[in-house]
PDB file of C-alpha atoms in Angstrom:
ATOM      1  CA  MET L 173      71.637 110.663 123.514  1.00 53.00           C
ATOM      2  CA  MET L 174      71.811 112.324 120.013  1.00 50.00           C
ATOM      3  CA  GLU L 175      68.836 114.343 120.722  1.00 55.00           C
ATOM      4  CA  SER L 176      70.365 115.733 123.733  1.00 52.00           C
ATOM      5  CA  LEU L 177      73.647 116.608 121.692  1.00 50.00           C
ATOM      6  CA  THR L 178      71.638 118.591 119.180  1.00 48.00           C
ATOM      7  CA  GLN L 179      70.157 120.638 121.853  1.00 51.00           C
ATOM      8  CA  TRP L 180      73.769 121.479 122.863  1.00 49.00           C
ATOM      9  CA  ALA L 181      74.736 122.334 119.045  1.00 47.00           C
ATOM     10  CA  ILE L 182      71.585 124.463 118.608  1.00 44.00           C
ATOM     11  CA  PRO L 183      70.057 125.790 121.807  1.00 51.00           C
ATOM     12  CA  GLU L 184      66.840 126.988 121.776  1.00 53.00           C
ATOM     13  CA  TRP L 185      67.238 129.864 124.313  1.00 56.00           C
ATOM     14  CA  ASP L 186      63.805 129.968 126.068  1.00 82.00           C
ATOM     15  CA  LEU L 187      62.597 130.938 129.513  1.00 88.00           C
ATOM     16  CA  ALA L 188      63.429 127.396 130.882  1.00 86.00           C
ATOM     17  CA  GLN L 189      67.120 127.879 129.944  1.00 83.00           C
ATOM     18  CA  THR L 190      66.979 131.597 131.476  1.00 87.00           C
ATOM     19  CA  ILE L 191      65.718 130.089 134.729  1.00 89.00           C
ATOM     20  CA  GLY L 192      68.489 127.535 134.588  1.00 85.00           C
ATOM     21  CA  MET L 193      71.151 130.217 134.171  1.00 84.00           C
ATOM     22  CA  MET L 194      69.424 132.117 137.229  1.00 88.00           C
ATOM     23  CA  ALA L 195      69.795 128.848 139.184  1.00 86.00           C
ATOM     24  CA  PHE L 196      73.309 128.588 138.159  1.00 83.00           C
ATOM     25  CA  MET L 197      74.172 132.266 139.561  1.00 83.00           C
ATOM     26  CA  ILE L 198      72.504 131.395 142.813  1.00 87.00           C
ATOM     27  CA  GLY L 199      73.858 128.206 143.195  1.00 83.00           C
ATOM     28  CA  ALA L 200      77.533 129.299 142.292  1.00 79.00           C
ATOM     29  CA  SER L 201      77.821 131.175 145.382  1.00 79.00           C
ATOM     30  CA  ALA L 202      76.369 128.617 147.680  1.00 78.00           C
ATOM     31  CA  PHE L 203      79.673 126.488 147.923  1.00 71.00           C
ATOM     32  CA  LEU L 204      81.721 129.589 148.905  1.00 75.00           C
ATOM     33  CA  HIS L 205      80.325 129.163 152.325  1.00 73.00           C
ATOM     34  CA  SER L 206      82.520 127.369 154.684  1.00 72.00           C
ATOM     35  CA  ASP L 207      79.387 127.519 157.697  1.00 79.00           C
ATOM     36  CA  GLY L 208      77.473 124.372 157.223  1.00 76.00           C
ATOM     37  CA  ARG L 209      74.162 126.282 157.851  1.00 79.00           C
ATOM     38  CA  ARG L 210      74.543 128.960 155.692  1.00 84.00           C
ATOM     39  CA  PHE L 211      75.594 126.429 152.881  1.00 81.00           C
ATOM     40  CA  ARG L 212      72.532 124.359 153.520  1.00 80.00           C
ATOM     41  CA  LEU L 213      70.146 127.630 153.139  1.00 84.00           C
ATOM     42  CA  HIS L 214      71.893 128.885 150.390  1.00 85.00           C
ATOM     43  CA  LEU L 215      71.715 125.402 148.741  1.00 83.00           C
ATOM     44  CA  MET L 216      67.820 125.310 149.309  1.00 88.00           C
ATOM     45  CA  LEU L 217      67.186 128.426 147.523  1.00 90.00           C
ATOM     46  CA  PHE L 218      69.227 127.230 144.541  1.00 88.00           C
ATOM     47  CA  GLN L 219      67.398 123.903 144.472  1.00 88.00           C
ATOM     48  CA  VAL L 220      63.750 125.751 144.425  1.00 93.00           C
ATOM     49  CA  VAL L 221      65.097 127.637 141.331  1.00 93.00           C
ATOM     50  CA  LEU L 222      66.449 124.748 139.677  1.00 88.00           C
ATOM     51  CA  CYS L 223      63.224 122.595 140.322  1.00 91.00           C
ATOM     52  CA  ILE L 224      61.252 125.413 138.393  1.00 93.00           C
ATOM     53  CA  HIS L 225      63.957 125.106 135.416  1.00 89.00           C
ATOM     54  CA  PHE L 226      63.551 121.169 135.338  1.00 87.00           C
ATOM     55  CA  VAL L 227      59.572 121.432 135.458  1.00 91.00           C
ATOM     56  CA  MET L 228      59.775 123.811 132.591  1.00 90.00           C
ATOM     57  CA  MET L 229      62.121 121.468 130.581  1.00 87.00           C
ATOM     58  CA  GLY L 230      59.758 118.459 131.143  1.00 88.00           C
ATOM     59  CA  ALA L 231      62.237 116.557 133.446  1.00 86.00           C
ATOM     60  CA  LEU L 232      59.951 115.467 136.054  1.00 86.00           C
ATOM     61  CA  VAL L 233      62.539 113.003 137.877  1.00 83.00           C
ATOM     62  CA  ALA L 234      64.964 116.062 138.268  1.00 85.00           C
ATOM     63  CA  ALA L 235      62.356 118.402 139.464  1.00 89.00           C
ATOM     64  CA  PHE L 236      61.174 115.977 142.180  1.00 85.00           C
ATOM     65  CA  GLY L 237      64.844 115.213 142.907  1.00 83.00           C
ATOM     66  CA  CYS L 238      65.425 119.245 143.462  1.00 86.00           C
ATOM     67  CA  GLY L 239      62.192 119.832 145.157  1.00 89.00           C
ATOM     68  CA  ILE L 240      62.828 117.075 147.662  1.00 88.00           C
ATOM     69  CA  SER L 241      66.348 118.340 148.046  1.00 84.00           C
ATOM     70  CA  ALA L 242      65.275 121.902 148.824  1.00 89.00           C
ATOM     71  CA  ALA L 243      63.137 120.633 151.606  1.00 91.00           C
ATOM     72  CA  ARG L 244      65.894 118.360 152.723  1.00 87.00           C
ATOM     73  CA  SER L 245      68.541 121.030 152.759  1.00 83.00           C
ATOM     74  CA  TYR L 246      66.252 123.072 155.110  1.00 86.00           C
ATOM     75  CA  ALA L 247      65.436 120.113 157.203  1.00 90.00           C
ATOM     76  CA  SER L 248      69.002 119.514 157.715  1.00 84.00           C
ATOM     77  CA  THR L 249      69.596 122.763 159.205  1.00 84.00           C
ATOM     78  CA  LYS L 250      67.133 121.980 161.956  1.00 89.00           C
ATOM     79  CA  THR L 251      67.568 118.282 162.706  1.00 91.00           C
ATOM     80  CA  GLN L 252      70.303 115.538 162.249  1.00 90.00           C
ATOM     81  CA  SER L 253      67.606 112.946 162.935  1.00 94.00           C
ATOM     82  CA  THR L 254      68.080 109.622 161.142  1.00 95.00           C
ATOM     83  CA  PRO L 255      64.368 109.076 160.575  1.00 96.00           C
ATOM     84  CA  VAL L 256      64.128 112.323 159.150  1.00 95.00           C
ATOM     85  CA  MET L 257      67.106 111.691 156.755  1.00 95.00           C
ATOM     86  CA  LEU L 258      65.428 108.350 155.721  1.00 96.00           C
ATOM     87  CA  PHE L 259      62.100 110.026 154.877  1.00 96.00           C
ATOM     88  CA  PHE L 260      63.880 112.174 152.377  1.00 94.00           C
ATOM     89  CA  ILE L 261      65.904 109.369 150.824  1.00 95.00           C
ATOM     90  CA  ALA L 262      62.633 107.349 150.573  1.00 95.00           C
ATOM     91  CA  MET L 263      60.786 110.399 148.906  1.00 93.00           C
ATOM     92  CA  LEU L 264      63.675 110.670 146.510  1.00 91.00           C
ATOM     93  CA  TRP L 265      63.157 106.737 145.363  1.00 94.00           C
ATOM     94  CA  VAL L 266      59.378 106.749 145.714  1.00 93.00           C
ATOM     95  CA  MET L 267      58.759 109.879 143.787  1.00 89.00           C
ATOM     96  CA  GLY L 268      61.593 109.474 141.255  1.00 87.00           C
ATOM     97  CA  MET L 269      61.351 105.836 140.172  1.00 91.00           C
ATOM     98  CA  PRO L 270      57.906 105.736 138.542  1.00 91.00           C
ATOM     99  CA  GLN L 271      58.936 109.063 136.550  1.00 86.00           C
ATOM    100  CA  LEU L 272      62.038 107.384 134.970  1.00 89.00           C
ATOM    101  CA  GLU L 273      62.174 107.727 131.228  1.00 89.00           C
ATOM    102  CA  HIS L 274      65.966 107.382 130.584  1.00 91.00           C
ATOM    103  CA  ASN L 275      68.578 105.336 132.208  1.00 93.00           C
ATOM    104  CA  TYR L 276      70.595 108.123 133.092  1.00 92.00           C
ATOM    105  CA  GLU L 277      67.870 109.761 135.452  1.00 92.00           C
ATOM    106  CA  ILE L 278      68.706 107.181 138.052  1.00 94.00           C
ATOM    107  CA  LEU L 279      71.472 109.419 138.970  1.00 94.00           C
ATOM    108  CA  THR L 280      69.111 112.134 140.021  1.00 89.00           C
ATOM    109  CA  ILE L 281      67.716 109.951 142.470  1.00 92.00           C
ATOM    110  CA  PHE L 282      71.186 108.220 143.710  1.00 95.00           C
ATOM    111  CA  GLY L 283      73.285 111.276 144.013  1.00 95.00           C
ATOM    112  CA  PRO L 284      70.826 113.367 146.014  1.00 91.00           C
ATOM    113  CA  SER L 285      70.576 110.141 148.146  1.00 95.00           C
ATOM    114  CA  VAL L 286      74.212 110.299 149.089  1.00 96.00           C
ATOM    115  CA  ALA L 287      74.081 113.973 149.674  1.00 92.00           C
ATOM    116  CA  THR L 288      71.092 113.693 152.177  1.00 92.00           C
ATOM    117  CA  TYR L 289      73.112 111.303 154.001  1.00 95.00           C
ATOM    118  CA  ALA L 290      75.907 113.803 153.768  1.00 93.00           C
ATOM    119  CA  LEU L 291      73.791 116.949 154.844  1.00 87.00           C
ATOM    120  CA  PHE L 292      72.326 114.886 157.778  1.00 91.00           C
ATOM    121  CA  LYS L 293      75.071 112.952 159.320  1.00 92.00           C
ATOM    122  CA  MET L 294      78.206 114.673 158.156  1.00 91.00           C
ATOM    123  CA  GLN L 295      80.248 117.600 158.875  1.00 87.00           C
ATOM    124  CA  GLY L 296      82.989 119.554 157.185  1.00 86.00           C
ATOM    125  CA  VAL L 297      85.216 118.067 154.274  1.00 89.00           C
ATOM    126  CA  GLY L 298      83.427 114.686 154.529  1.00 91.00           C
ATOM    127  CA  MET L 299      80.034 116.507 153.750  1.00 90.00           C
ATOM    128  CA  ARG L 300      81.476 118.502 151.119  1.00 90.00           C
ATOM    129  CA  LEU L 301      83.103 115.335 149.223  1.00 94.00           C
ATOM    130  CA  LEU L 302      79.823 113.491 149.262  1.00 95.00           C
ATOM    131  CA  VAL L 303      77.872 116.532 147.894  1.00 91.00           C
ATOM    132  CA  MET L 304      80.622 116.801 145.283  1.00 94.00           C
ATOM    133  CA  PHE L 305      79.718 113.121 144.174  1.00 97.00           C
ATOM    134  CA  ASN L 306      75.999 114.227 143.850  1.00 94.00           C
ATOM    135  CA  SER L 307      77.513 117.037 141.766  1.00 93.00           C
ATOM    136  CA  PHE L 308      78.942 114.437 139.422  1.00 96.00           C
ATOM    137  CA  CYS L 309      75.839 112.626 139.012  1.00 96.00           C
ATOM    138  CA  TRP L 310      73.933 115.724 138.181  1.00 92.00           C
ATOM    139  CA  VAL L 311      76.347 116.886 135.805  1.00 95.00           C
ATOM    140  CA  ILE L 312      76.085 113.788 133.684  1.00 96.00           C
ATOM    141  CA  ASN L 313      72.120 114.022 133.860  1.00 92.00           C
ATOM    142  CA  ASN L 314      72.226 117.740 132.901  1.00 89.00           C
ATOM    143  CA  PHE L 315      74.508 117.285 129.991  1.00 94.00           C
ATOM    144  CA  LEU L 316      72.481 114.482 128.561  1.00 93.00           C
ATOM    145  CA  LEU L 317      69.177 116.474 129.268  1.00 87.00           C
ATOM    146  CA  GLY L 318      70.581 119.538 127.476  1.00 86.00           C
ATOM    147  CA  SER L 319      70.356 121.874 130.438  1.00 82.00           C
ATOM    148  CA  ILE L 320      72.855 124.480 129.728  1.00 81.00           C
ATOM    149  CA  GLY L 321      72.447 126.278 133.151  1.00 76.00           C
ATOM    150  CA  GLY L 322      72.206 123.012 134.884  1.00 78.00           C
ATOM    151  CA  THR L 323      75.464 121.656 133.157  1.00 89.00           C
ATOM    152  CA  LEU L 324      77.412 124.852 133.871  1.00 86.00           C
ATOM    153  CA  MET L 325      76.246 125.001 137.331  1.00 83.00           C
ATOM    154  CA  GLU L 326      77.402 121.523 138.413  1.00 88.00           C
ATOM    155  CA  LEU L 327      80.827 122.000 136.843  1.00 94.00           C
ATOM    156  CA  THR L 328      81.068 125.051 138.642  1.00 90.00           C
ATOM    157  CA  PHE L 329      79.953 123.421 141.914  1.00 85.00           C
ATOM    158  CA  ILE L 330      82.772 121.044 141.538  1.00 93.00           C
ATOM    159  CA  ILE L 331      85.303 123.648 141.029  1.00 93.00           C
ATOM    160  CA  VAL L 332      84.153 125.862 143.787  1.00 86.00           C
ATOM    161  CA  ASN L 333      83.514 122.976 146.160  1.00 87.00           C
ATOM    162  CA  SER L 334      87.012 121.577 145.352  1.00 92.00           C
ATOM    163  CA  VAL L 335      88.591 125.057 146.318  1.00 90.00           C
ATOM    164  CA  THR L 336      86.478 125.323 149.381  1.00 86.00           C
ATOM    165  CA  ILE L 337      87.440 121.598 150.405  1.00 89.00           C
ATOM    166  CA  LEU L 338      91.035 122.462 149.972  1.00 91.00           C
ATOM    167  CA  ARG L 339      90.813 125.683 152.020  1.00 88.00           C
ATOM    168  CA  MET L 340      89.013 123.906 154.805  1.00 85.00           C
ATOM    169  CA  TYR L 341      91.501 121.074 154.502  1.00 84.00           C
ATOM    170  CA  TYR L 342      94.670 123.281 154.894  1.00 87.00           C
ATOM    171  CA  THR L 343      93.203 125.710 157.476  1.00 85.00           C
ATOM    172  CA  ARG L 344      91.981 123.030 159.913  1.00 75.00           C
ATOM    173  CA  PRO L 345      93.436 123.265 163.320  1.00 74.00           C
ATOM    174  CA  ALA L 346      96.609 121.059 163.681  1.00 67.00           C
ATOM    175  CA  LEU L 347      96.377 117.823 165.853  1.00 61.00           C
ATOM    176  CA  LYS L 348      98.096 117.910 168.973  1.00 64.00           C
ATOM    177  CA  VAL L 349     100.346 115.320 169.760  1.00 60.00           C
TER     178      VAL L 349
END
């Protein structure tokens, strides 16, 4: 814990942090899409770049989570199949659990599992609320890891996703009585 706080106090700005900031910029705009398909595809691109960032930081559990999540985001634009969803959730656990080095890294498996369910089985505001839960899991992990771009990105996701959820909620068609 103290080691990650030191990384925040005296950041060594290197290529890994630069890639993390690039992911931040790509990802920040993903949550502006109200269209679910565009949102999923943009999320996939962000996750690929973030995966590279985590590999460069030596955070393998997070890297596996992002790589699997990128493939999952793409697959969720093609199918809503329960077996495909369960495959991605199983991959998160099978690939991530053996790599755990810190207790907080479990958040990078649990959060994406919830988001996988959301992307395959939900739409609209409900999907975005579960994806936001995933963002809360990642912001904790990224802060403790010392990922500046990753932490800023997830905080931005929470804010932008909240605004989009409110916009979607207030612009939904009124129920007919």
